[in-house]
Short mmCIF file of C-alpha atoms and ligand atoms in Angstrom, two decimals:
data_model
loop_
_atom_site.label_atom_id
_atom_site.label_comp_id
_atom_site.label_asym_id
_atom_site.label_seq_id
_atom_site.Cartn_x
_atom_site.Cartn_y
_atom_site.Cartn_z
CA MET A 1 -42.89 4.92 -60.44
CA ILE A 2 -42.85 1.78 -62.32
CA GLU A 3 -46.09 -0.50 -62.44
CA ILE A 4 -45.77 -3.77 -64.59
CA ASN A 5 -49.44 -5.29 -65.22
CA ASP A 6 -49.79 -9.25 -65.90
CA LEU A 7 -47.29 -9.21 -68.49
CA HIS A 8 -46.90 -11.74 -71.11
CA LYS A 9 -43.72 -12.82 -73.51
CA SER A 10 -43.16 -15.60 -75.72
CA PHE A 11 -40.68 -16.03 -78.72
CA GLY A 12 -42.09 -18.25 -80.91
CA SER A 13 -43.50 -21.26 -79.01
CA LYS A 14 -41.47 -20.57 -76.20
CA VAL A 15 -43.08 -18.94 -73.55
CA VAL A 16 -40.88 -16.60 -70.89
CA LEU A 17 -43.09 -14.18 -69.14
CA ARG A 18 -46.79 -15.73 -68.11
CA GLY A 19 -48.30 -12.46 -66.05
CA VAL A 20 -45.60 -10.73 -64.29
CA ASN A 21 -46.98 -7.95 -61.63
CA LEU A 22 -44.71 -5.77 -59.92
CA ASN A 23 -44.73 -2.34 -58.94
CA ILE A 24 -41.37 -0.29 -58.09
CA GLU A 25 -41.51 2.50 -56.00
CA ASN A 26 -39.98 5.73 -56.86
CA GLY A 27 -36.22 5.73 -54.72
CA GLU A 28 -36.64 1.95 -54.28
CA ARG A 29 -33.48 -0.44 -54.66
CA LEU A 30 -35.28 -3.84 -55.70
CA VAL A 31 -32.81 -6.48 -56.66
CA ILE A 32 -34.48 -9.02 -59.44
CA ILE A 33 -33.28 -12.84 -58.72
CA GLY A 34 -33.90 -15.87 -60.76
CA ARG A 35 -32.38 -18.63 -62.63
CA SER A 36 -30.27 -18.13 -65.92
CA GLY A 37 -32.60 -18.08 -68.95
CA CYS A 38 -35.67 -17.57 -66.73
CA GLY A 39 -36.55 -13.99 -68.75
CA LYS A 40 -34.77 -11.52 -66.29
CA SER A 41 -33.16 -9.39 -69.38
CA VAL A 42 -36.29 -9.88 -71.02
CA LEU A 43 -38.64 -8.45 -68.08
CA LEU A 44 -35.73 -5.56 -67.90
CA LYS A 45 -35.92 -4.43 -71.57
CA HIS A 46 -39.77 -4.31 -71.16
CA ILE A 47 -39.52 -1.38 -69.11
CA ILE A 48 -38.17 0.88 -71.86
CA ASN A 49 -40.53 -0.86 -74.54
CA LEU A 50 -37.05 -2.88 -76.33
CA LEU A 51 -39.47 -5.37 -76.09
CA GLN A 52 -43.28 -5.20 -76.73
CA PRO A 53 -45.52 -7.41 -74.82
CA ASP A 54 -47.77 -10.01 -76.23
CA LYS A 55 -50.34 -9.66 -73.27
CA GLY A 56 -50.25 -6.92 -70.11
CA TYR A 57 -48.62 -3.23 -69.86
CA ILE A 58 -46.22 -1.26 -68.16
CA LEU A 59 -46.41 2.30 -67.01
CA VAL A 60 -43.82 4.73 -66.15
CA ASP A 61 -45.23 7.70 -64.02
CA GLU A 62 -48.62 6.67 -64.87
CA ILE A 63 -47.48 7.09 -68.73
CA ALA A 64 -48.15 3.28 -70.70
CA ILE A 65 -45.07 3.03 -72.24
CA ARG A 66 -46.05 0.98 -74.89
CA LYS A 67 -48.92 3.51 -76.47
CA VAL A 68 -46.23 6.49 -76.30
CA GLY A 69 -45.40 8.04 -79.77
CA GLN A 70 -41.76 7.93 -80.65
CA LYS A 71 -40.96 11.59 -78.99
CA ASP A 72 -42.84 10.78 -75.85
CA LEU A 73 -40.93 7.21 -75.96
CA PHE A 74 -37.52 9.05 -76.40
CA PHE A 75 -38.27 11.71 -74.03
CA LEU A 76 -39.44 8.72 -71.46
CA ARG A 77 -36.13 7.01 -72.35
CA LYS A 78 -33.70 9.72 -71.69
CA GLN A 79 -35.02 9.50 -67.85
CA PHE A 80 -33.43 5.58 -67.93
CA GLY A 81 -30.40 4.83 -67.74
CA PHE A 82 -29.99 1.04 -68.76
CA LEU A 83 -26.78 -1.13 -68.30
CA PHE A 84 -26.89 -4.23 -70.43
CA GLN A 85 -25.54 -7.95 -69.69
CA GLY A 86 -23.17 -7.89 -72.32
CA ALA A 87 -22.39 -3.78 -71.87
CA ALA A 88 -23.36 -3.29 -75.74
CA LEU A 89 -20.80 -0.76 -76.17
CA PHE A 90 -20.45 0.38 -79.61
CA ASP A 91 -17.25 -0.87 -81.09
CA SER A 92 -16.29 1.55 -83.67
CA MET A 93 -16.14 4.23 -80.99
CA THR A 94 -13.56 5.00 -78.31
CA VAL A 95 -14.50 4.88 -74.04
CA ALA A 96 -15.03 8.53 -74.40
CA GLU A 97 -17.12 8.76 -77.46
CA ASN A 98 -19.30 5.66 -76.22
CA ILE A 99 -20.29 7.73 -72.88
CA SER A 100 -20.58 10.85 -74.23
CA LEU A 101 -22.83 10.01 -77.41
CA PRO A 102 -26.10 10.74 -75.15
CA LEU A 103 -24.60 14.59 -74.36
CA VAL A 104 -23.86 14.70 -78.39
CA GLU A 105 -27.28 14.29 -79.49
CA HIS A 106 -29.50 15.33 -76.32
CA THR A 107 -27.64 18.54 -74.72
CA ASN A 108 -25.54 21.59 -76.32
CA LEU A 109 -22.58 21.27 -73.85
CA SER A 110 -19.21 22.47 -75.39
CA GLN A 111 -16.35 19.90 -76.17
CA GLY A 112 -14.53 20.71 -72.77
CA GLU A 113 -17.83 20.15 -70.63
CA MET A 114 -18.41 16.83 -72.23
CA ASP A 115 -14.95 15.66 -71.49
CA ARG A 116 -15.11 16.71 -68.03
CA LYS A 117 -18.34 14.66 -67.55
CA VAL A 118 -17.08 11.69 -69.04
CA ALA A 119 -13.77 11.88 -66.44
CA GLU A 120 -16.00 12.46 -63.58
CA LYS A 121 -18.52 9.53 -64.59
CA LEU A 122 -15.18 7.19 -65.43
CA ASP A 123 -13.59 8.13 -61.94
CA LEU A 124 -16.88 6.80 -60.46
CA VAL A 125 -16.40 3.33 -61.88
CA GLY A 126 -13.29 3.06 -60.99
CA LEU A 127 -11.72 3.63 -64.52
CA PRO A 128 -9.60 6.90 -64.73
CA GLY A 129 -8.36 7.88 -67.98
CA ILE A 130 -9.03 5.47 -70.31
CA GLU A 131 -11.13 7.43 -72.38
CA LYS A 132 -9.06 6.91 -75.83
CA LEU A 133 -9.27 2.83 -75.52
CA LYS A 134 -11.32 0.95 -77.83
CA PRO A 135 -14.14 -1.44 -76.58
CA SER A 136 -11.69 -4.67 -77.85
CA GLU A 137 -9.37 -3.23 -75.49
CA LEU A 138 -10.86 -3.78 -72.56
CA SER A 139 -11.48 -6.84 -70.39
CA GLY A 140 -15.17 -7.85 -69.73
CA GLY A 141 -15.87 -6.39 -66.49
CA MET A 142 -14.10 -2.95 -67.94
CA LYS A 143 -16.66 -3.31 -70.49
CA LYS A 144 -19.92 -3.68 -67.93
CA ARG A 145 -18.34 -0.57 -65.90
CA VAL A 146 -18.01 1.56 -68.82
CA GLY A 147 -21.50 0.54 -69.78
CA LEU A 148 -22.24 1.95 -66.24
CA ALA A 149 -21.07 5.06 -66.81
CA ARG A 150 -22.55 5.71 -69.98
CA ALA A 151 -25.79 4.66 -68.56
CA ILE A 152 -25.44 7.12 -65.71
CA ILE A 153 -24.09 9.96 -67.96
CA LEU A 154 -27.26 11.80 -67.97
CA ASP A 155 -28.03 11.53 -64.34
CA PRO A 156 -31.27 9.44 -64.99
CA LYS A 157 -34.00 9.24 -62.84
CA TYR A 158 -34.15 5.08 -63.02
CA ILE A 159 -31.12 3.00 -63.56
CA LEU A 160 -31.95 -0.41 -64.86
CA TYR A 161 -28.95 -2.58 -63.99
CA ASP A 162 -28.63 -6.12 -66.24
CA GLU A 163 -25.84 -8.28 -63.57
CA PRO A 164 -23.64 -5.37 -62.87
CA THR A 165 -20.90 -7.54 -60.81
CA THR A 166 -21.08 -9.99 -63.30
CA GLY A 167 -17.41 -10.74 -64.28
CA LEU A 168 -15.67 -8.44 -62.14
CA ASP A 169 -13.32 -9.54 -59.30
CA PRO A 170 -14.84 -9.32 -55.76
CA ILE A 171 -13.48 -6.37 -54.84
CA MET A 172 -14.52 -4.19 -57.95
CA ALA A 173 -18.30 -6.22 -57.49
CA ALA A 174 -18.12 -4.42 -53.88
CA ASN A 175 -17.28 -0.99 -55.55
CA ILE A 176 -19.89 -1.49 -57.88
CA ASP A 177 -22.19 -2.36 -55.39
CA LYS A 178 -21.20 0.53 -53.10
CA LEU A 179 -21.73 2.56 -56.18
CA ILE A 180 -25.43 1.46 -56.74
CA VAL A 181 -26.46 2.53 -52.86
CA ARG A 182 -24.49 5.77 -53.65
CA LEU A 183 -26.24 6.84 -56.53
CA SER A 184 -29.44 5.70 -55.07
CA GLU A 185 -29.12 7.88 -51.75
CA GLN A 186 -27.37 10.92 -52.82
CA LEU A 187 -29.36 11.54 -56.68
CA LYS A 188 -32.29 9.76 -54.83
CA VAL A 189 -32.52 7.32 -58.16
CA THR A 190 -34.85 4.66 -58.69
CA SER A 191 -32.87 1.26 -59.06
CA ILE A 192 -33.79 -2.26 -60.54
CA VAL A 193 -31.03 -4.64 -60.29
CA VAL A 194 -30.91 -7.90 -61.87
CA THR A 195 -28.40 -10.21 -60.54
CA HIS A 196 -27.69 -13.76 -59.21
CA ASP A 197 -24.79 -12.98 -57.17
CA MET A 198 -26.22 -13.06 -53.26
CA GLN A 199 -23.44 -10.92 -52.06
CA SER A 200 -24.70 -7.94 -54.13
CA VAL A 201 -27.92 -8.76 -52.96
CA GLU A 202 -27.60 -8.19 -49.34
CA LYS A 203 -25.37 -4.93 -49.83
CA VAL A 204 -27.88 -3.58 -52.62
CA ALA A 205 -31.44 -4.67 -52.18
CA ASP A 206 -34.08 -2.67 -50.09
CA ARG A 207 -36.86 -5.34 -51.72
CA VAL A 208 -36.24 -8.65 -53.66
CA VAL A 209 -38.08 -10.21 -55.77
CA MET A 210 -37.83 -13.86 -57.59
CA LEU A 211 -38.63 -14.38 -61.05
CA HIS A 212 -39.36 -18.04 -61.64
CA ASN A 213 -41.30 -20.29 -64.58
CA GLY A 214 -42.48 -16.73 -65.67
CA ILE A 215 -43.90 -14.90 -63.01
CA ILE A 216 -43.04 -13.52 -59.66
CA ILE A 217 -42.86 -16.12 -57.14
CA TYR A 218 -41.74 -14.21 -54.02
CA SER A 219 -40.86 -10.86 -52.59
CA GLY A 220 -39.54 -9.85 -49.51
CA THR A 221 -36.99 -7.89 -47.99
CA VAL A 222 -33.00 -9.70 -47.32
CA SER A 223 -33.30 -10.98 -43.87
CA ASP A 224 -36.81 -12.38 -44.80
CA LEU A 225 -35.21 -13.48 -47.67
CA LYS A 226 -32.93 -16.12 -45.67
CA THR A 227 -35.79 -16.97 -43.01
CA THR A 228 -38.37 -17.81 -46.11
CA ASN A 229 -40.02 -21.08 -46.45
CA ASN A 230 -40.59 -20.82 -49.98
CA GLU A 231 -38.45 -24.17 -51.04
CA VAL A 232 -37.74 -22.54 -54.45
CA VAL A 233 -36.40 -19.50 -52.93
CA HIS A 234 -34.56 -20.98 -50.49
CA GLN A 235 -32.86 -23.56 -52.74
CA PHE A 236 -31.79 -20.48 -54.66
CA VAL A 237 -30.31 -18.26 -52.23
CA ASN A 238 -28.63 -21.18 -50.62
CA ALA A 239 -26.74 -22.22 -53.82
CA GLU A 240 -28.11 -25.69 -52.85
CA ALA A 241 -28.29 -28.58 -55.76
CA GLU A 242 -31.07 -30.40 -53.79
CA GLY A 243 -34.15 -28.92 -53.98
CA PRO A 244 -37.52 -28.01 -55.85
CA ILE A 245 -35.46 -26.76 -58.98
CA GLN A 246 -33.55 -29.28 -61.18
CA PRO A 247 -31.21 -28.79 -64.24
CA LYS A 248 -33.86 -29.97 -67.09
CA PRO A 249 -32.35 -32.73 -69.01
CA HIS A 250 -31.87 -31.20 -72.75
CA LYS A 251 -34.73 -32.76 -75.52
CA TYR A 252 -33.77 -33.93 -78.14
CA MET B 1 -44.69 -31.49 -106.26
CA VAL B 2 -47.12 -29.53 -104.28
CA SER B 3 -44.30 -28.83 -101.52
CA PHE B 4 -42.40 -27.56 -104.23
CA ILE B 5 -44.82 -25.29 -105.39
CA THR B 6 -46.05 -24.14 -101.64
CA ARG B 7 -42.39 -23.34 -101.81
CA ILE B 8 -42.45 -21.32 -104.75
CA GLY B 9 -45.65 -19.39 -102.84
CA ALA B 10 -44.01 -18.59 -99.56
CA ASN B 11 -40.83 -17.25 -101.16
CA SER B 12 -42.67 -15.60 -103.59
CA ILE B 13 -45.00 -13.91 -100.75
CA ARG B 14 -41.89 -13.27 -98.71
CA PHE B 15 -40.18 -11.36 -101.48
CA VAL B 16 -43.27 -9.26 -101.85
CA ARG B 17 -43.22 -8.36 -98.04
CA GLN B 18 -39.54 -7.75 -97.85
CA THR B 19 -40.47 -5.81 -100.73
CA GLY B 20 -43.15 -3.79 -98.52
CA GLU B 21 -40.95 -3.40 -95.74
CA ILE B 22 -38.13 -2.21 -97.53
CA PHE B 23 -40.84 0.65 -98.77
CA ILE B 24 -41.30 1.39 -95.27
CA MET B 25 -37.54 1.41 -94.03
CA LEU B 26 -37.21 4.40 -97.31
CA GLY B 27 -40.23 6.38 -95.53
CA LYS B 28 -38.85 6.44 -92.53
CA THR B 29 -35.50 7.25 -93.37
CA ALA B 30 -37.10 10.11 -95.28
CA ARG B 31 -38.83 11.69 -92.56
CA TYR B 32 -35.10 12.29 -91.26
CA ALA B 33 -34.48 14.46 -94.10
CA GLY B 34 -34.63 17.55 -91.95
CA GLN B 35 -31.85 15.88 -89.81
CA ILE B 36 -29.12 15.86 -92.54
CA TRP B 37 -27.08 18.64 -91.10
CA ARG B 38 -27.18 17.58 -87.50
CA THR B 39 -26.03 14.01 -88.65
CA ARG B 40 -23.67 15.25 -91.22
CA LYS B 41 -20.33 13.95 -89.46
CA LEU B 42 -21.71 10.30 -90.03
CA ILE B 43 -23.01 10.98 -93.61
CA VAL B 44 -19.03 12.00 -94.46
CA GLU B 45 -18.01 8.97 -92.83
CA GLN B 46 -20.73 6.87 -95.06
CA LEU B 47 -19.49 8.87 -97.98
CA MET B 48 -15.78 7.71 -97.45
CA GLU B 49 -16.90 4.05 -96.55
CA ILE B 50 -19.07 3.58 -99.28
CA GLY B 51 -17.88 5.71 -102.13
CA VAL B 52 -14.15 6.38 -102.01
CA LYS B 53 -13.17 3.37 -100.93
CA SER B 54 -14.99 1.63 -104.13
CA ILE B 55 -13.22 3.68 -106.14
CA PRO B 56 -10.37 0.82 -106.68
CA LEU B 57 -12.69 -2.01 -107.30
CA VAL B 58 -15.01 0.25 -109.74
CA ILE B 59 -12.11 1.13 -111.66
CA PHE B 60 -11.14 -2.12 -112.48
CA VAL B 61 -14.27 -3.62 -113.10
CA GLY B 62 -15.08 -0.75 -115.39
CA LEU B 63 -11.65 -1.26 -117.20
CA PHE B 64 -12.37 -5.20 -117.90
CA ALA B 65 -15.97 -4.66 -118.54
CA GLY B 66 -15.19 -2.13 -121.22
CA ALA B 67 -12.69 -4.16 -122.53
CA VAL B 68 -14.99 -6.97 -122.99
CA ALA B 69 -17.54 -5.38 -124.44
CA SER B 70 -15.44 -3.97 -127.23
CA VAL B 71 -13.84 -7.62 -127.84
CA GLN B 72 -17.48 -9.04 -128.48
CA THR B 73 -18.60 -5.92 -130.38
CA ALA B 74 -15.98 -5.95 -132.71
CA TYR B 75 -16.87 -9.80 -132.96
CA GLN B 76 -20.42 -8.74 -133.95
CA LEU B 77 -19.69 -6.33 -136.59
CA LYS B 78 -16.90 -8.16 -138.28
CA GLY B 79 -17.75 -8.38 -142.25
CA PHE B 80 -20.81 -6.54 -141.36
CA VAL B 81 -20.30 -3.03 -140.10
CA SER B 82 -17.34 -1.01 -140.64
CA TYR B 83 -14.95 -0.77 -137.23
CA ASN B 84 -15.39 2.67 -137.38
CA TYR B 85 -18.61 2.44 -135.41
CA LEU B 86 -16.75 0.28 -132.75
CA GLY B 87 -16.65 3.25 -130.46
CA ALA B 88 -20.45 4.27 -130.91
CA ALA B 89 -21.67 0.90 -130.19
CA THR B 90 -19.46 0.05 -127.32
CA SER B 91 -19.66 3.20 -125.39
CA VAL B 92 -23.76 3.47 -125.70
CA ALA B 93 -23.87 -0.03 -124.44
CA ILE B 94 -21.27 1.32 -121.66
CA PHE B 95 -23.09 4.20 -120.69
CA ILE B 96 -26.90 2.99 -120.46
CA GLU B 97 -26.16 -0.70 -119.40
CA LEU B 98 -22.68 -1.59 -118.42
CA GLY B 99 -21.83 1.09 -116.15
CA PRO B 100 -24.78 1.46 -113.94
CA VAL B 101 -25.41 -2.03 -113.73
CA LEU B 102 -21.91 -3.56 -113.05
CA THR B 103 -21.21 -0.90 -110.76
CA ALA B 104 -24.33 -1.52 -108.83
CA LEU B 105 -23.36 -5.32 -108.44
CA VAL B 106 -20.18 -4.83 -107.42
CA ALA B 107 -21.57 -2.62 -105.28
CA ALA B 108 -24.08 -4.53 -103.94
CA GLY B 109 -21.54 -7.39 -103.36
CA ARG B 110 -19.28 -4.89 -101.34
CA ILE B 111 -21.46 -2.40 -99.77
CA GLY B 112 -24.47 -4.04 -99.59
CA ALA B 113 -23.04 -6.68 -97.69
CA SER B 114 -20.49 -4.59 -95.50
CA ILE B 115 -23.73 -2.85 -94.57
CA ALA B 116 -25.63 -5.95 -93.70
CA ALA B 117 -22.54 -6.77 -92.14
CA GLU B 118 -21.77 -4.05 -89.52
CA LEU B 119 -25.41 -3.44 -88.77
CA GLY B 120 -26.17 -7.59 -87.86
CA THR B 121 -22.88 -7.19 -85.46
CA MET B 122 -24.49 -4.38 -84.17
CA ARG B 123 -28.26 -6.01 -83.76
CA VAL B 124 -26.96 -9.37 -82.22
CA THR B 125 -24.22 -7.45 -79.88
CA GLU B 126 -27.46 -5.43 -78.38
CA GLN B 127 -25.58 -1.89 -80.05
CA ILE B 128 -29.00 -0.99 -81.81
CA ASP B 129 -30.78 -1.61 -78.57
CA ALA B 130 -28.36 0.69 -76.75
CA LEU B 131 -28.95 3.75 -79.26
CA GLU B 132 -32.46 2.70 -78.59
CA ALA B 133 -31.89 3.10 -75.10
CA LEU B 134 -30.35 6.16 -75.26
CA ALA B 135 -32.72 7.46 -77.09
CA ILE B 136 -31.57 7.76 -80.43
CA ASP B 137 -33.03 6.33 -83.48
CA PRO B 138 -31.23 3.67 -85.35
CA ILE B 139 -32.85 4.76 -88.51
CA ARG B 140 -31.87 8.19 -88.41
CA TYR B 141 -28.12 7.29 -86.65
CA LEU B 142 -27.61 4.32 -88.91
CA ALA B 143 -29.54 4.23 -91.84
CA LEU B 144 -29.79 7.94 -93.03
CA PRO B 145 -26.32 8.09 -93.39
CA ARG B 146 -26.05 4.55 -95.27
CA ILE B 147 -28.78 5.25 -97.51
CA LEU B 148 -28.12 9.09 -98.54
CA SER B 149 -24.34 7.43 -99.76
CA GLY B 150 -25.54 4.76 -101.92
CA PHE B 151 -27.93 7.42 -103.36
CA ILE B 152 -25.03 9.84 -104.14
CA MET B 153 -22.40 7.71 -104.58
CA ILE B 154 -23.69 4.87 -106.92
CA PRO B 155 -23.72 7.45 -109.52
CA LEU B 156 -20.43 8.77 -109.11
CA LEU B 157 -19.41 5.40 -109.33
CA THR B 158 -20.95 4.97 -112.34
CA VAL B 159 -19.29 8.27 -113.96
CA ILE B 160 -15.95 6.50 -113.09
CA ALA B 161 -16.70 3.27 -114.47
CA ASP B 162 -18.67 4.90 -117.82
CA PHE B 163 -15.30 6.58 -118.25
CA VAL B 164 -12.79 4.01 -117.11
CA GLY B 165 -14.95 1.49 -119.20
CA ILE B 166 -14.35 3.69 -122.54
CA MET B 167 -10.74 3.65 -122.09
CA GLY B 168 -11.07 -0.08 -121.51
CA ALA B 169 -12.57 -0.03 -125.15
CA TYR B 170 -10.18 1.94 -126.62
CA GLY B 171 -7.43 0.13 -125.34
CA VAL B 172 -8.97 -3.14 -127.19
CA ALA B 173 -9.64 -1.24 -129.93
CA TYR B 174 -6.15 0.09 -130.35
CA LEU B 175 -3.61 -3.01 -129.37
CA ASN B 176 -5.96 -5.76 -131.73
CA LEU B 177 -7.38 -3.36 -134.25
CA ASP B 178 -5.02 -0.45 -134.70
CA LEU B 179 -7.99 1.68 -134.38
CA PRO B 180 -6.88 5.24 -134.66
CA SER B 181 -8.10 6.98 -131.55
CA GLU B 182 -9.71 9.90 -133.55
CA ILE B 183 -12.21 7.45 -135.33
CA PHE B 184 -12.77 5.43 -132.11
CA PHE B 185 -13.37 8.96 -130.10
CA GLY B 186 -14.64 10.22 -133.16
CA SER B 187 -17.75 7.90 -133.09
CA VAL B 188 -18.26 8.00 -129.33
CA LYS B 189 -18.50 11.43 -129.78
CA ASP B 190 -20.94 11.49 -132.35
CA PHE B 191 -23.38 8.98 -131.51
CA PHE B 192 -23.21 10.59 -127.95
CA THR B 193 -26.40 11.73 -126.12
CA ILE B 194 -27.01 13.21 -122.79
CA MET B 195 -30.21 11.28 -122.75
CA ASN B 196 -27.98 7.85 -122.69
CA VAL B 197 -25.67 9.45 -119.96
CA MET B 198 -28.34 10.20 -117.81
CA SER B 199 -30.84 7.30 -118.39
CA GLY B 200 -27.57 5.18 -117.07
CA ILE B 201 -27.20 7.72 -114.14
CA ILE B 202 -31.09 7.22 -112.94
CA LYS B 203 -30.37 3.80 -112.98
CA ALA B 204 -27.51 4.25 -110.73
CA PHE B 205 -29.27 6.43 -108.76
CA VAL B 206 -32.10 4.05 -107.91
CA PHE B 207 -29.72 1.08 -107.96
CA GLY B 208 -27.59 2.30 -105.19
CA GLY B 209 -30.49 3.58 -103.20
CA VAL B 210 -31.73 -0.21 -103.22
CA THR B 211 -28.68 -1.31 -102.38
CA ALA B 212 -28.13 0.54 -99.33
CA ILE B 213 -31.67 0.05 -98.12
CA VAL B 214 -31.55 -3.65 -98.68
CA GLY B 215 -27.85 -3.35 -96.49
CA CYS B 216 -29.93 -1.92 -93.83
CA TYR B 217 -33.01 -3.64 -93.92
CA VAL B 218 -31.07 -6.77 -93.76
CA GLY B 219 -28.85 -6.10 -91.17
CA PHE B 220 -31.17 -4.68 -88.72
CA SER B 221 -33.75 -7.73 -89.37
CA THR B 222 -30.32 -10.28 -88.45
CA GLU B 223 -31.24 -12.66 -85.54
CA GLY B 224 -28.48 -15.13 -83.83
CA GLY B 225 -25.31 -14.61 -83.51
CA ALA B 226 -22.39 -15.07 -85.84
CA GLU B 227 -24.34 -17.12 -88.17
CA GLY B 228 -26.94 -14.77 -88.43
CA VAL B 229 -24.57 -12.22 -89.50
CA GLY B 230 -22.92 -14.45 -91.81
CA GLN B 231 -26.57 -15.31 -92.83
CA ALA B 232 -27.44 -12.07 -93.35
CA THR B 233 -24.36 -10.54 -95.37
CA ILE B 234 -25.55 -13.66 -98.06
CA ARG B 235 -28.88 -12.36 -98.04
CA ALA B 236 -28.23 -8.78 -98.72
CA PHE B 237 -26.15 -10.02 -101.74
CA VAL B 238 -28.89 -11.88 -103.25
CA LEU B 239 -32.08 -9.72 -102.34
CA SER B 240 -29.97 -6.26 -103.69
CA ALA B 241 -28.79 -8.46 -106.59
CA ALA B 242 -32.31 -9.69 -107.85
CA LEU B 243 -34.03 -6.34 -106.90
CA ILE B 244 -31.45 -4.45 -108.89
CA LEU B 245 -31.97 -6.73 -112.13
CA LEU B 246 -35.46 -6.31 -111.49
CA ASN B 247 -35.27 -2.60 -111.62
CA ASP B 248 -32.80 -2.24 -114.76
CA TYR B 249 -35.78 -4.23 -116.66
CA ILE B 250 -38.37 -1.59 -114.95
CA LEU B 251 -36.67 1.27 -115.47
CA SER B 252 -35.48 -0.10 -119.25
CA VAL B 253 -38.70 -0.16 -120.41
CA ILE B 254 -39.77 3.42 -118.76
CA LEU B 255 -36.62 5.12 -120.54
CA PHE B 256 -36.71 3.74 -123.49
N1 ADP C 301 -34.96 -11.65 -78.86
C1 ADP C 301 -34.92 -13.04 -78.55
N2 ADP C 301 -35.73 -13.98 -79.58
C2 ADP C 301 -35.93 -15.58 -79.04
N3 ADP C 301 -35.86 -15.70 -77.89
C3 ADP C 301 -35.25 -14.95 -76.80
C4 ADP C 301 -34.82 -13.55 -77.22
N4 ADP C 301 -34.38 -12.64 -76.24
C5 ADP C 301 -34.49 -13.73 -75.09
N5 ADP C 301 -34.79 -15.21 -75.43
C6 ADP C 301 -35.54 -16.03 -74.65
O1 ADP C 301 -35.94 -15.84 -73.18
C7 ADP C 301 -35.65 -16.61 -72.27
C8 ADP C 301 -34.93 -15.54 -71.13
O2 ADP C 301 -34.20 -14.91 -71.56
P1 ADP C 301 -33.08 -14.03 -70.57
O3 ADP C 301 -34.31 -12.98 -70.18
O4 ADP C 301 -31.71 -13.59 -71.62
O5 ADP C 301 -32.64 -14.72 -69.22
P2 ADP C 301 -31.96 -14.18 -68.04
O6 ADP C 301 -32.79 -14.50 -66.87
O7 ADP C 301 -30.69 -15.11 -68.21
O8 ADP C 301 -31.85 -12.75 -68.25
C9 ADP C 301 -34.49 -17.27 -72.84
O9 ADP C 301 -34.44 -18.82 -72.59
C10 ADP C 301 -33.81 -16.98 -74.26
O10 ADP C 301 -33.51 -17.85 -74.93
MG1 MG C 302 -29.94 -12.48 -68.60
#
């Protein structure tokens, strides 16, 4: 279980999060929606302590992740798979080396066993046989999926997906959605999915929350989402140009 | 005027703070000394990258620095001291000053800047965050191999620079002054002390560490995309060159 409590974060004078409260139950598939730049990625990074809050705290299995020493922090992080928005593959390494790095660093598996696991995960994300390629040879969507294969190589308890289907064609996106559901159902993984792909939301979410202006303004099921009378959520979900959210004119 | 003074003040504070943070980084890296064996593959990679691939450049610089030192020294000796002492005068200068300082400055350009650019790119493309997320400490995985290689390889490169530097010096002595090799190398030998060479190597050890640590520090603290990486490269060179010259002065006072 992950408990996010009154989380505040600013970068310089730019306030991004101003009091996020959110609990994620074990086994749940939570989807976080919100406009670009509203702080979804920033929120995810706080969960594994890649960013530290200015105020507030996060408990992972009742442990305050901010407070633990490096050894415990790494122990906790091993239970997380994190898919970065930009995949964040190591560009000096091949696909296979990328995916197997956590195995090399944290397990005593033989090369053969590692190769087998890598092949299995590549299969799972729909990219069999690309072990020897370098990230620079992959398309954006392929990088994403390799990033996902790397994120799940240690069979984590929690998986955090930052826009897993952005940049994928609709069929591949549907496959990834299916994979997210399958991982959660078969392995009882807890999933937090950041997305603005509404199709993906419908297929994946047990519960949807919306981040807006630095706080969670909505929490409910997918069917609630469609009938909500919250105007902000309504405009976002139905992709309407008219409504309370307006593109801000740039200040110069 | 006031703003000028404020700026000097602010820059001095920044310099002191960065120096402090660089020591903290060195301390954090040193904590992983016990894991050198586990990290050997990455270390060997960096020994090649930092050391072996710098050899051509160091040979080039060493050769010409030696030649120039020889010409300059000959000019200063002319009419006062016999050219028989040319070998001694030049070689001492090469061993204690030119070899280590020029090697380190060249390394600051080539190695320090490339470390900063590589790690800076990794920082802005979230690859360093990805290491953290995979429960791998970037200090052990990235900084340790580079810093260790800096400490090991700059002294070795300095030995090479010393050697080719003296060759360059002799080349000039032979071509311009017709100095026979027995006289040139005889005087090198007569004035040769192990202390001179060692003091140069101690300097090189410090400079090598400084260059690599600065490269790592600047790389890790890069912000803001491709432009930030470009800035980091420049900053790594400037900061390590400044620290090399500062340390050169301090070490010269301590060692002599
Ligand atoms: N390391 C950082 N330094 C400064 N500003 C940042 C940093 N990371 C994110 N931001 C800012 O925080 C805001 C939210 O970013 P992000 O979480 O990436 O948005 P999104 O919801 O699209 O994922 C953006 O305005 C971004 O510019
Ligand atoms: Mg984002």
